[in-house]
Coordinates of C-alpha atoms in Angstrom, one line a residue:
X208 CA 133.3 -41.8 72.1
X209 CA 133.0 -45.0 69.7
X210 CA 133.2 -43.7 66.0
X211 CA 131.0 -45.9 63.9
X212 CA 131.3 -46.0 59.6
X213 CA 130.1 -43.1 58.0
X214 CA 125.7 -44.4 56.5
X215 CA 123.2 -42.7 54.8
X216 CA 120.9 -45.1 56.9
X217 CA 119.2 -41.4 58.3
X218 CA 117.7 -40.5 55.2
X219 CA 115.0 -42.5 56.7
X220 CA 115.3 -42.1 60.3
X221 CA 113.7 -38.5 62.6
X222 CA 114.9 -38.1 65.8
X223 CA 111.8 -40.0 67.4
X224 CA 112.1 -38.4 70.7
X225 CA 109.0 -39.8 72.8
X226 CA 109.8 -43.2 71.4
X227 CA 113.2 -43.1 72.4
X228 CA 111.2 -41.5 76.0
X229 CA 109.2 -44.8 76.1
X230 CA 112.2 -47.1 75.4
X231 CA 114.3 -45.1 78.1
X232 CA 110.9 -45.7 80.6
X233 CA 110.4 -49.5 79.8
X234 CA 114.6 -50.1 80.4
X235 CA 114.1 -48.3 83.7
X236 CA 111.4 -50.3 84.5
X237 CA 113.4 -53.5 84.0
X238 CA 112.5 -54.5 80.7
X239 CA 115.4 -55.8 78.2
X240 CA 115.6 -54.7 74.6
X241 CA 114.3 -58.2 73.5
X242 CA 111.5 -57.3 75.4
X243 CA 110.9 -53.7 73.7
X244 CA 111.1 -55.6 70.5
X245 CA 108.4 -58.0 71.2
X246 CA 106.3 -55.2 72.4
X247 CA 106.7 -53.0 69.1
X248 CA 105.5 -56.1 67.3
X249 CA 102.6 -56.9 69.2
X250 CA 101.2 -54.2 70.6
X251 CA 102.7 -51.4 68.1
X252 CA 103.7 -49.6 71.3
X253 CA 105.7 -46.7 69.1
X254 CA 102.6 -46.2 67.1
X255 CA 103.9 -46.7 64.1
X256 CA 101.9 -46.3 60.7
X257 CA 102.9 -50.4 59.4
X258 CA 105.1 -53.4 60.8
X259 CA 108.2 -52.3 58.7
X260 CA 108.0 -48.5 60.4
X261 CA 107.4 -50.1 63.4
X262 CA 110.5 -52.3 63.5
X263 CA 113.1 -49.6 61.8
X264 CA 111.8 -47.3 64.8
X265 CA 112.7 -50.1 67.7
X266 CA 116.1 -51.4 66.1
X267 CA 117.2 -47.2 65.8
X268 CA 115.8 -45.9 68.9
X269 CA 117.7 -49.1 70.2
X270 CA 121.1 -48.6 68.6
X271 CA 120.9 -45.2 70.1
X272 CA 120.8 -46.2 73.4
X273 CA 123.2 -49.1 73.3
X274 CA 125.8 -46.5 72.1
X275 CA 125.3 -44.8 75.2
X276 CA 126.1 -45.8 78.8
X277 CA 122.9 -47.2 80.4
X278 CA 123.5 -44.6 83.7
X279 CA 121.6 -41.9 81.8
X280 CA 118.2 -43.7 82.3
X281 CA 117.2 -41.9 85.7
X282 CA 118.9 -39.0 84.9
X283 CA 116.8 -38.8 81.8
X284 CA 113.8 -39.6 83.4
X285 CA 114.1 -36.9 86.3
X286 CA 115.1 -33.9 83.6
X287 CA 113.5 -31.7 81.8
X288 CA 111.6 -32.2 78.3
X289 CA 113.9 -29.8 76.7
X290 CA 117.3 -31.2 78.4
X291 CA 115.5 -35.0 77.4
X292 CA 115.9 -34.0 73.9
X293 CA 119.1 -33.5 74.4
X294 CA 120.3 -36.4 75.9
X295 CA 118.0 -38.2 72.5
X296 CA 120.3 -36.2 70.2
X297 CA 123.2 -37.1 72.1
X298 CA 122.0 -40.9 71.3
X299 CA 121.9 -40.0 67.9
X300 CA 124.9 -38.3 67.5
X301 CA 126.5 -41.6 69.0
X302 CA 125.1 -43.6 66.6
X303 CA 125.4 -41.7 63.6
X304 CA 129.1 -40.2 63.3
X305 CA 128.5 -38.2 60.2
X306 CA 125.4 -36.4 62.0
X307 CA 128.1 -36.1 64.9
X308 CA 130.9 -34.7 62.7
X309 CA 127.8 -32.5 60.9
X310 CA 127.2 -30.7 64.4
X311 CA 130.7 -30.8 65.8
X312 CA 132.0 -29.4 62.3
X313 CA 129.5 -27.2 61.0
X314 CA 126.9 -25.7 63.4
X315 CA 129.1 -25.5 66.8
X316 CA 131.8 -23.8 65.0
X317 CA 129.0 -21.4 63.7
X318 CA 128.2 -21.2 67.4
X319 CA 132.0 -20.4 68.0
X320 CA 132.4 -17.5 66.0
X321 CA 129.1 -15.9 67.2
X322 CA 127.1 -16.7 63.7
X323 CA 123.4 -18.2 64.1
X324 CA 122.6 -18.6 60.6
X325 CA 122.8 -22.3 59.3
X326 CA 122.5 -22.0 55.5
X327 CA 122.4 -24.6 52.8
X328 CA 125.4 -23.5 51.7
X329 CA 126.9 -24.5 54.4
X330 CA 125.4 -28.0 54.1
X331 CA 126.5 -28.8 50.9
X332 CA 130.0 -27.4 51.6
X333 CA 130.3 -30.0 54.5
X334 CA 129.4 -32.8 52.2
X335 CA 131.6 -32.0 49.6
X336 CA 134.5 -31.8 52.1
X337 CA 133.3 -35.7 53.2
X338 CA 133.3 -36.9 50.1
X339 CA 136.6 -35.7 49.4
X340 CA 138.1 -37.0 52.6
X341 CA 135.7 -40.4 52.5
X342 CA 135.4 -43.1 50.0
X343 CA 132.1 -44.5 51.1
X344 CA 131.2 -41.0 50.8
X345 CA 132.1 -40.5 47.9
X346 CA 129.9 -42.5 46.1
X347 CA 126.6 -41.2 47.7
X348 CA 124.6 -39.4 45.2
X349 CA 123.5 -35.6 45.1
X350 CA 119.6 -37.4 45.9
X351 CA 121.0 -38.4 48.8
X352 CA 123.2 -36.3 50.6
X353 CA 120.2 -33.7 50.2
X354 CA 118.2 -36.2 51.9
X355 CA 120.9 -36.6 54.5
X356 CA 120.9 -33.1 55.0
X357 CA 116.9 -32.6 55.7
X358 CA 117.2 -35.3 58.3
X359 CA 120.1 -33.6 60.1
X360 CA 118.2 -30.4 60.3
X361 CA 114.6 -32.0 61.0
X362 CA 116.5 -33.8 64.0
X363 CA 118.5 -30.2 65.1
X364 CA 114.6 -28.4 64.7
X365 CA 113.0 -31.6 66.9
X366 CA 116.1 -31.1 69.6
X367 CA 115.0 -27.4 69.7
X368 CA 118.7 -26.5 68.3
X369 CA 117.4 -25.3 64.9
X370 CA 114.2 -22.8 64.5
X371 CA 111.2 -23.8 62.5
X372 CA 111.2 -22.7 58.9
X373 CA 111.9 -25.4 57.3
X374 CA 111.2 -24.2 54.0
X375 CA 114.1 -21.3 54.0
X376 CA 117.5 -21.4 52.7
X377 CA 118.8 -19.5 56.5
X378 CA 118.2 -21.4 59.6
X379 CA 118.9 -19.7 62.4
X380 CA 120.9 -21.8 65.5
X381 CA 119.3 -21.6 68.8
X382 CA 122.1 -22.2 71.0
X383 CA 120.9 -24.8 74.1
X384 CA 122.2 -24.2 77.4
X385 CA 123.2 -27.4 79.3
X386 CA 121.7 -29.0 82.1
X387 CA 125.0 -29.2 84.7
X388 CA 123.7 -32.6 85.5
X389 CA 123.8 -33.3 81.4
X390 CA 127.0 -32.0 81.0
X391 CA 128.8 -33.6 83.5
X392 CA 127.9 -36.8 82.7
X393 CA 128.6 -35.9 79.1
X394 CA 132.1 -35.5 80.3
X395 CA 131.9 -38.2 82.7
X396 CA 131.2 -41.0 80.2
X397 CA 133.3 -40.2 77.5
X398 CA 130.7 -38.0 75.4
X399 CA 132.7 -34.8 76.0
X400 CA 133.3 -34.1 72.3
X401 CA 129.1 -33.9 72.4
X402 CA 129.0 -31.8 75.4
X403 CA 131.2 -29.4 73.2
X404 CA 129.0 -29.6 70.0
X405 CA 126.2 -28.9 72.2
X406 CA 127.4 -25.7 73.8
X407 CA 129.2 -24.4 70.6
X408 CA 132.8 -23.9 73.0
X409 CA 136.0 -25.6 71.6

């Protein structure tokens, strides 16, 4: 799996699962990303609130997918809505190698050692290790990396890894079982480390 430069860039950014559905659709259907693009501008097919939501929720829902291999589209399409978020997270994590290293780091080894409590202890612990380890890092303010670490776990909640209270200190981990179909091709295509983030196994 392709590890892109650490970025804050999803301070902004939710896991947008049914537009990333409706991207997945129109690709299957034949359409190229130029034409989602067009479409997002004209006919706000995304639904997004104004032009500039509309056109950071195309070029991320895009960037998602490219990082991932373009045989997932029917196997999306023919699974379930819970193993569909899945493979949407998995576009995300691809994308976004500090929300990879978050899960892979932090919440599978929870899953590991049998704990299902994600604290935000443990949140803050993770980013201080980054920014000791990682210059661009480094220089990311407290604002932020708070920030940061709402999106991961409003992403995590969205997937259906994470339960609902938001507003608590404790998350508890809901640990996913895979889809074989998911998994394997996980494996197949070179997203093993995911596959193992995702089922909490080393």
């Amino acid at each position: 799996m392709k590890r892109n430069r650490y970025s804050a860039g999803a301070v902004k950014l939710a896991l947008w699962f049914m537009e990333f559905r409706k991207a997945v659709w129109l690709l299957e259907q034949g359409r190229s990303f130029d034409e989602i693009k067009e479409l997002s501008s004209t006919e706000n097919i995304f639904g997004a609130s104004t032009p500039a939501r509309a056109a950071m929720i195309q070029s991320t829902i895009t960037a998602r997918i490219k990082n991932l291999d373009s045989s997932f589209y029917p196997l999306f399409l023919n699974s379930d809505v819970a193993t569909q978020k899945l493979y949407a997270l998995t576009g995300s994590f691809a994308h976004d190698t500090l929300f990879f290293d978050f899960m892979y780091e932090v919440v599978r080894e929870k899953m590991i050692i049998g704990t299902s409590i994600l604290a935000d202890a443990d949140v803050r612990i993770f980013f201080k290790n980054k920014q000791a380890q990682d210059e661009v890092v480094a220089k990311w303010t407290d604002q932020t990396l708070q920030r940061l670490g709402r999106s991961y776990k409003s992403q995590l909640y969205e997937a259906g890894i994470l339960d609902e209270k938001e507003r608590t200190a404790e998350r508890k981990i809901l640990k996913p079982i895979l889809d074989p179909i998911l998994k394997h091709w996980l494996e197949d295509y070179g997203y093993g480390q995911i596959a193992k983030a995702l089922e909490g196994v080393r």
